[in-house]
Amino acid sequence: MFIVMNRFRVNPERTEEFEQIWLERETHLQGLPGFVEFHMLRGPDEGDHVLYASHTTWRSREDFDAWTHSEAFRAAHANAGQSRREGLYLGPPRFEGFEVIQTVGND
């Protein structure tokens, strides 16, 4: 299993706009080989920004890498640099990828 996170530092005055963008966004993830699930997480208000993280689970690193080279990836990120979003973020998102070494569940 491979987990991908992107952390976003969002202008506190524009969190509603940020959330609306993500809620209305077409992810192009459903049906992709190896895709398990996606979550958008709201974190703490740090004063100068509110922390958000996108959290995507993949069956393997190879499945994630294949998605990043796909037409679905290009479609999902087509509007990422829109100028109307200027001032929405405090810097670029921070990518983090993790190989799962242990899972504990209720099963």
Tab-separated table of N, CA and C in Angstrom:
chain	number	residue	atom	x	y	z
A	1	MET	N	0.847	-1.167	0.000
A	1	MET	CA	0.000	0.000	0.000
A	1	MET	C	0.899	1.238	0.000
A	2	PHE	N	0.432	2.289	-0.703
A	2	PHE	CA	1.181	3.538	-0.809
A	2	PHE	C	0.219	4.684	-0.518
A	3	ILE	N	0.619	5.587	0.368
A	3	ILE	CA	-0.211	6.728	0.747
A	3	ILE	C	0.473	8.005	0.295
A	4	VAL	N	-0.300	8.849	-0.374
A	4	VAL	CA	0.197	10.119	-0.887
A	4	VAL	C	-0.529	11.248	-0.180
A	5	MET	N	0.247	12.235	0.270
A	5	MET	CA	-0.350	13.408	0.901
A	5	MET	C	0.234	14.660	0.267
A	6	ASN	N	-0.617	15.647	0.086
A	6	ASN	CA	-0.190	16.990	-0.280
A	6	ASN	C	-0.714	17.910	0.804
A	7	ARG	N	0.194	18.660	1.403
A	7	ARG	CA	-0.198	19.602	2.457
A	7	ARG	C	-0.326	20.995	1.862
A	8	PHE	N	-1.430	21.669	2.208
A	8	PHE	CA	-1.727	22.997	1.696
A	8	PHE	C	-1.816	23.979	2.861
A	9	ARG	N	-1.097	25.068	2.773
A	9	ARG	CA	-1.237	26.153	3.751
A	9	ARG	C	-2.139	27.203	3.102
A	10	VAL	N	-3.355	27.342	3.656
A	10	VAL	CA	-4.400	28.147	3.041
A	10	VAL	C	-4.630	29.428	3.848
A	11	ASN	N	-4.788	30.530	3.121
A	11	ASN	CA	-5.109	31.818	3.719
A	11	ASN	C	-6.371	31.644	4.577
A	12	PRO	N	-6.312	31.975	5.880
A	12	PRO	CA	-7.468	31.749	6.762
A	12	PRO	C	-8.736	32.466	6.322
A	13	GLU	N	-8.591	33.553	5.577
A	13	GLU	CA	-9.754	34.303	5.108
A	13	GLU	C	-10.392	33.662	3.876
A	14	ARG	N	-9.751	32.594	3.341
A	14	ARG	CA	-10.244	31.996	2.099
A	14	ARG	C	-10.469	30.491	2.217
A	15	THR	N	-10.619	30.002	3.461
A	15	THR	CA	-10.814	28.556	3.638
A	15	THR	C	-12.115	28.068	3.003
A	16	GLU	N	-13.169	28.865	3.065
A	16	GLU	CA	-14.439	28.460	2.468
A	16	GLU	C	-14.281	28.287	0.954
A	17	GLU	N	-13.562	29.196	0.322
A	17	GLU	CA	-13.302	29.114	-1.110
A	17	GLU	C	-12.475	27.864	-1.435
A	18	PHE	N	-11.434	27.615	-0.649
A	18	PHE	CA	-10.587	26.443	-0.854
A	18	PHE	C	-11.419	25.163	-0.762
A	19	GLU	N	-12.234	25.047	0.269
A	19	GLU	CA	-13.049	23.852	0.455
A	19	GLU	C	-14.036	23.677	-0.692
A	20	GLN	N	-14.628	24.769	-1.159
A	20	GLN	CA	-15.586	24.686	-2.260
A	20	GLN	C	-14.907	24.201	-3.536
A	21	ILE	N	-13.695	24.687	-3.801
A	21	ILE	CA	-12.932	24.237	-4.970
A	21	ILE	C	-12.763	22.722	-4.929
A	22	TRP	N	-12.387	22.206	-3.766
A	22	TRP	CA	-12.143	20.762	-3.654
A	22	TRP	C	-13.433	19.957	-3.681
A	23	LEU	N	-14.499	20.474	-3.085
A	23	LEU	CA	-15.767	19.745	-3.089
A	23	LEU	C	-16.381	19.665	-4.485
A	24	GLU	N	-16.114	20.662	-5.326
A	24	GLU	CA	-16.675	20.691	-6.678
A	24	GLU	C	-15.743	20.082	-7.719
A	25	ARG	N	-14.542	19.761	-7.332
A	25	ARG	CA	-13.505	19.292	-8.254
A	25	ARG	C	-13.762	17.849	-8.681
A	26	GLU	N	-13.575	17.571	-9.966
A	26	GLU	CA	-13.641	16.205	-10.475
A	26	GLU	C	-12.261	15.591	-10.270
A	27	THR	N	-12.180	14.512	-9.488
A	27	THR	CA	-10.883	13.925	-9.147
A	27	THR	C	-10.326	13.022	-10.240
A	28	HIS	N	-11.196	12.432	-11.056
A	28	HIS	CA	-10.772	11.492	-12.102
A	28	HIS	C	-10.065	10.271	-11.508
A	29	LEU	N	-10.412	9.897	-10.282
A	29	LEU	CA	-9.754	8.775	-9.614
A	29	LEU	C	-10.559	7.478	-9.666
A	30	GLN	N	-11.888	7.570	-9.671
A	30	GLN	CA	-12.721	6.382	-9.616
A	30	GLN	C	-12.418	5.461	-10.795
A	31	GLY	N	-12.257	4.185	-10.487
A	31	GLY	CA	-12.034	3.193	-11.518
A	31	GLY	C	-10.593	3.028	-11.958
A	32	LEU	N	-9.684	3.837	-11.431
A	32	LEU	CA	-8.279	3.697	-11.812
A	32	LEU	C	-7.665	2.464	-11.166
A	33	PRO	N	-6.815	1.745	-11.884
A	33	PRO	CA	-6.153	0.575	-11.301
A	33	PRO	C	-5.342	0.959	-10.061
A	34	GLY	N	-5.615	0.285	-8.959
A	34	GLY	CA	-4.860	0.498	-7.731
A	34	GLY	C	-5.356	1.605	-6.830
A	35	PHE	N	-6.303	2.433	-7.289
A	35	PHE	CA	-6.835	3.500	-6.436
A	35	PHE	C	-7.718	2.888	-5.362
A	36	VAL	N	-7.499	3.290	-4.086
A	36	VAL	CA	-8.286	2.762	-2.967
A	36	VAL	C	-9.252	3.819	-2.447
A	37	GLU	N	-8.728	4.970	-2.009
A	37	GLU	CA	-9.614	6.021	-1.491
A	37	GLU	C	-8.899	7.360	-1.423
A	38	PHE	N	-9.719	8.412	-1.317
A	38	PHE	CA	-9.226	9.785	-1.228
A	38	PHE	C	-9.928	10.480	-0.070
A	39	HIS	N	-9.173	11.305	0.661
A	39	HIS	CA	-9.734	12.149	1.721
A	39	HIS	C	-9.118	13.538	1.605
A	40	MET	N	-9.937	14.571	1.830
A	40	MET	CA	-9.407	15.915	2.012
A	40	MET	C	-9.575	16.227	3.491
A	41	LEU	N	-8.483	16.580	4.139
A	41	LEU	CA	-8.462	16.764	5.589
A	41	LEU	C	-8.243	18.236	5.941
A	42	ARG	N	-9.015	18.722	6.916
A	42	ARG	CA	-8.812	20.076	7.439
A	42	ARG	C	-8.071	19.944	8.758
A	43	GLY	N	-6.979	20.663	8.875
A	43	GLY	CA	-6.167	20.624	10.079
A	43	GLY	C	-6.324	21.883	10.911
A	44	PRO	N	-5.306	22.165	11.713
A	44	PRO	CA	-5.396	23.291	12.638
A	44	PRO	C	-5.264	24.649	11.957
A	45	ASP	N	-5.845	25.636	12.621
A	45	ASP	CA	-5.657	27.034	12.240
A	45	ASP	C	-4.383	27.489	12.925
A	46	GLU	N	-3.373	27.813	12.137
A	46	GLU	CA	-2.060	28.196	12.676
A	46	GLU	C	-1.902	29.715	12.768
A	47	GLY	N	-2.993	30.451	12.604
A	47	GLY	CA	-2.925	31.906	12.671
A	47	GLY	C	-2.736	32.514	11.293
A	48	ASP	N	-1.568	32.311	10.689
A	48	ASP	CA	-1.322	32.871	9.355
A	48	ASP	C	-1.819	31.957	8.249
A	49	HIS	N	-2.196	30.704	8.580
A	49	HIS	CA	-2.750	29.771	7.599
A	49	HIS	C	-3.537	28.674	8.303
A	50	VAL	N	-4.387	28.011	7.523
A	50	VAL	CA	-5.076	26.799	7.974
A	50	VAL	C	-4.465	25.660	7.172
A	51	LEU	N	-4.092	24.600	7.865
A	51	LEU	CA	-3.458	23.465	7.223
A	51	LEU	C	-4.508	22.490	6.697
A	52	TYR	N	-4.358	22.099	5.430
A	52	TYR	CA	-5.189	21.070	4.812
A	52	TYR	C	-4.256	20.023	4.239
A	53	ALA	N	-4.757	18.798	4.093
A	53	ALA	CA	-3.970	17.751	3.453
A	53	ALA	C	-4.891	16.880	2.614
A	54	SER	N	-4.486	16.641	1.371
A	54	SER	CA	-5.166	15.625	0.572
A	54	SER	C	-4.466	14.311	0.883
A	55	HIS	N	-5.240	13.248	1.019
A	55	HIS	CA	-4.728	11.948	1.455
A	55	HIS	C	-5.302	10.891	0.517
A	56	THR	N	-4.438	10.290	-0.297
A	56	THR	CA	-4.879	9.303	-1.267
A	56	THR	C	-4.176	7.983	-1.002
A	57	THR	N	-4.943	6.909	-0.983
A	57	THR	CA	-4.389	5.581	-0.756
A	57	THR	C	-4.410	4.803	-2.064
A	58	TRP	N	-3.263	4.188	-2.367
A	58	TRP	CA	-3.085	3.387	-3.577
A	58	TRP	C	-2.656	1.980	-3.184
A	59	ARG	N	-2.964	1.014	-4.015
A	59	ARG	CA	-2.557	-0.367	-3.772
A	59	ARG	C	-1.036	-0.486	-3.766
A	60	SER	N	-0.351	0.315	-4.624
A	60	SER	CA	1.113	0.243	-4.703
A	60	SER	C	1.683	1.562	-5.215
A	61	ARG	N	2.954	1.754	-5.018
A	61	ARG	CA	3.662	2.924	-5.554
A	61	ARG	C	3.579	2.924	-7.084
A	62	GLU	N	3.655	1.746	-7.668
A	62	GLU	CA	3.585	1.628	-9.123
A	62	GLU	C	2.233	2.123	-9.663
A	63	ASP	N	1.144	1.811	-8.940
A	63	ASP	CA	-0.174	2.292	-9.355
A	63	ASP	C	-0.238	3.813	-9.280
A	64	PHE	N	0.307	4.388	-8.222
A	64	PHE	CA	0.344	5.847	-8.104
A	64	PHE	C	1.166	6.456	-9.231
A	65	ASP	N	2.355	5.908	-9.483
A	65	ASP	CA	3.219	6.432	-10.544
A	65	ASP	C	2.520	6.356	-11.903
A	66	ALA	N	1.809	5.259	-12.159
A	66	ALA	CA	1.078	5.123	-13.425
A	66	ALA	C	0.023	6.217	-13.553
A	67	TRP	N	-0.670	6.527	-12.457
A	67	TRP	CA	-1.685	7.585	-12.490
A	67	TRP	C	-1.050	8.933	-12.819
A	68	THR	N	0.129	9.221	-12.268
A	68	THR	CA	0.763	10.531	-12.517
A	68	THR	C	1.182	10.711	-13.971
A	69	HIS	N	1.206	9.627	-14.743
A	69	HIS	CA	1.550	9.712	-16.160
A	69	HIS	C	0.326	9.524	-17.055
A	70	SER	N	-0.858	9.567	-16.461
A	70	SER	CA	-2.085	9.264	-17.201
A	70	SER	C	-2.827	10.519	-17.648
A	71	GLU	N	-3.740	10.317	-18.575
A	71	GLU	CA	-4.626	11.395	-19.015
A	71	GLU	C	-5.533	11.832	-17.857
A	72	ALA	N	-5.931	10.903	-16.985
A	72	ALA	CA	-6.768	11.234	-15.827
A	72	ALA	C	-6.046	12.214	-14.904
A	73	PHE	N	-4.750	12.034	-14.718
A	73	PHE	CA	-3.962	12.957	-13.888
A	73	PHE	C	-3.952	14.348	-14.519
A	74	ARG	N	-3.700	14.414	-15.820
A	74	ARG	CA	-3.666	15.713	-16.504
A	74	ARG	C	-5.024	16.408	-16.395
A	75	ALA	N	-6.100	15.650	-16.537
A	75	ALA	CA	-7.443	16.229	-16.435
A	75	ALA	C	-7.730	16.728	-15.023
A	76	ALA	N	-7.318	15.969	-14.015
A	76	ALA	CA	-7.568	16.346	-12.621
A	76	ALA	C	-6.810	17.604	-12.217
A	77	HIS	N	-5.675	17.864	-12.858
A	77	HIS	CA	-4.834	19.002	-12.498
A	77	HIS	C	-4.858	20.124	-13.526
A	78	ALA	N	-5.789	20.074	-14.469
A	78	ALA	CA	-5.839	21.036	-15.570
A	78	ALA	C	-6.001	22.476	-15.101
A	79	ASN	N	-6.732	22.708	-14.009
A	79	ASN	CA	-6.996	24.069	-13.551
A	79	ASN	C	-6.208	24.449	-12.305
A	80	ALA	N	-5.171	23.694	-12.000
A	80	ALA	CA	-4.433	23.900	-10.747
A	80	ALA	C	-3.787	25.277	-10.645
A	81	GLY	N	-3.418	25.885	-11.749
A	81	GLY	CA	-2.709	27.164	-11.689
A	81	GLY	C	-3.547	28.376	-12.009
A	82	GLN	N	-4.852	28.285	-11.851
A	82	GLN	CA	-5.720	29.410	-12.193
A	82	GLN	C	-5.361	30.659	-11.406
A	83	SER	N	-5.341	31.800	-12.082
A	83	SER	CA	-4.936	33.055	-11.448
A	83	SER	C	-5.909	33.508	-10.364
A	84	ARG	N	-7.191	33.082	-10.439
A	84	ARG	CA	-8.154	33.502	-9.409
A	84	ARG	C	-7.783	32.945	-8.037
A	85	ARG	N	-6.854	32.005	-8.027
A	85	ARG	CA	-6.440	31.392	-6.767
A	85	ARG	C	-5.229	32.109	-6.164
A	86	GLU	N	-4.777	33.172	-6.809
A	86	GLU	CA	-3.653	33.934	-6.260
A	86	GLU	C	-4.019	34.431	-4.864
A	87	GLY	N	-3.134	34.206	-3.910
A	87	GLY	CA	-3.388	34.612	-2.536
A	87	GLY	C	-4.158	33.587	-1.719
A	88	LEU	N	-4.608	32.534	-2.356
A	88	LEU	CA	-5.338	31.476	-1.652
A	88	LEU	C	-4.380	30.639	-0.810
A	89	TYR	N	-3.204	30.366	-1.374
A	89	TYR	CA	-2.206	29.515	-0.724
A	89	TYR	C	-1.021	30.328	-0.225
A	90	LEU	N	-0.412	29.866	0.862
A	90	LEU	CA	0.852	30.423	1.326
A	90	LEU	C	1.947	29.479	0.832
A	91	GLY	N	2.322	29.594	-0.414
A	91	GLY	CA	3.331	28.732	-1.004
A	91	GLY	C	2.720	27.531	-1.684
A	92	PRO	N	3.555	26.748	-2.371
A	92	PRO	CA	3.070	25.566	-3.098
A	92	PRO	C	2.722	24.433	-2.139
A	93	PRO	N	1.908	23.470	-2.597
A	93	PRO	CA	1.630	22.312	-1.745
A	93	PRO	C	2.904	21.507	-1.522
A	94	ARG	N	2.942	20.811	-0.396
A	94	ARG	CA	4.096	19.969	-0.065
A	94	ARG	C	3.705	18.511	-0.266
A	95	PHE	N	4.371	17.847	-1.214
A	95	PHE	CA	4.105	16.442	-1.515
A	95	PHE	C	4.826	15.544	-0.518
A	96	GLU	N	4.132	14.482	-0.093
A	96	GLU	CA	4.732	13.452	0.762
A	96	GLU	C	4.181	12.102	0.322
A	97	GLY	N	5.052	11.124	0.090
A	97	GLY	CA	4.636	9.780	-0.283
A	97	GLY	C	5.162	8.780	0.728
A	98	PHE	N	4.324	7.819	1.111
A	98	PHE	CA	4.664	6.877	2.174
A	98	PHE	C	4.367	5.440	1.770
A	99	GLU	N	5.324	4.555	1.949
A	99	GLU	CA	5.094	3.119	1.841
A	99	GLU	C	4.523	2.655	3.179
A	100	VAL	N	3.422	1.934	3.150
A	100	VAL	CA	2.813	1.424	4.388
A	100	VAL	C	3.629	0.229	4.874
A	101	ILE	N	4.089	0.305	6.118
A	101	ILE	CA	4.861	-0.802	6.695
A	101	ILE	C	4.061	-1.581	7.735
A	102	GLN	N	2.948	-0.981	8.215
A	102	GLN	CA	2.092	-1.684	9.178
A	102	GLN	C	0.683	-1.105	9.107
A	103	THR	N	-0.299	-1.968	9.201
A	103	THR	CA	-1.700	-1.562	9.280
A	103	THR	C	-2.336	-2.293	10.450
A	104	VAL	N	-3.031	-1.559	11.296
A	104	VAL	CA	-3.760	-2.141	12.421
A	104	VAL	C	-5.225	-1.781	12.218
A	105	GLY	N	-6.102	-2.756	12.272
A	105	GLY	CA	-7.514	-2.512	12.081
A	105	GLY	C	-8.351	-3.281	13.082
A	106	ASN	N	-9.661	-3.151	12.966
A	106	ASN	CA	-10.599	-3.832	13.844
A	106	ASN	C	-11.021	-5.194	13.320
A	107	ASP	N	-10.532	-5.600	12.190
A	107	ASP	CA	-10.949	-6.879	11.592
A	107	ASP	C	-10.357	-8.049	12.316
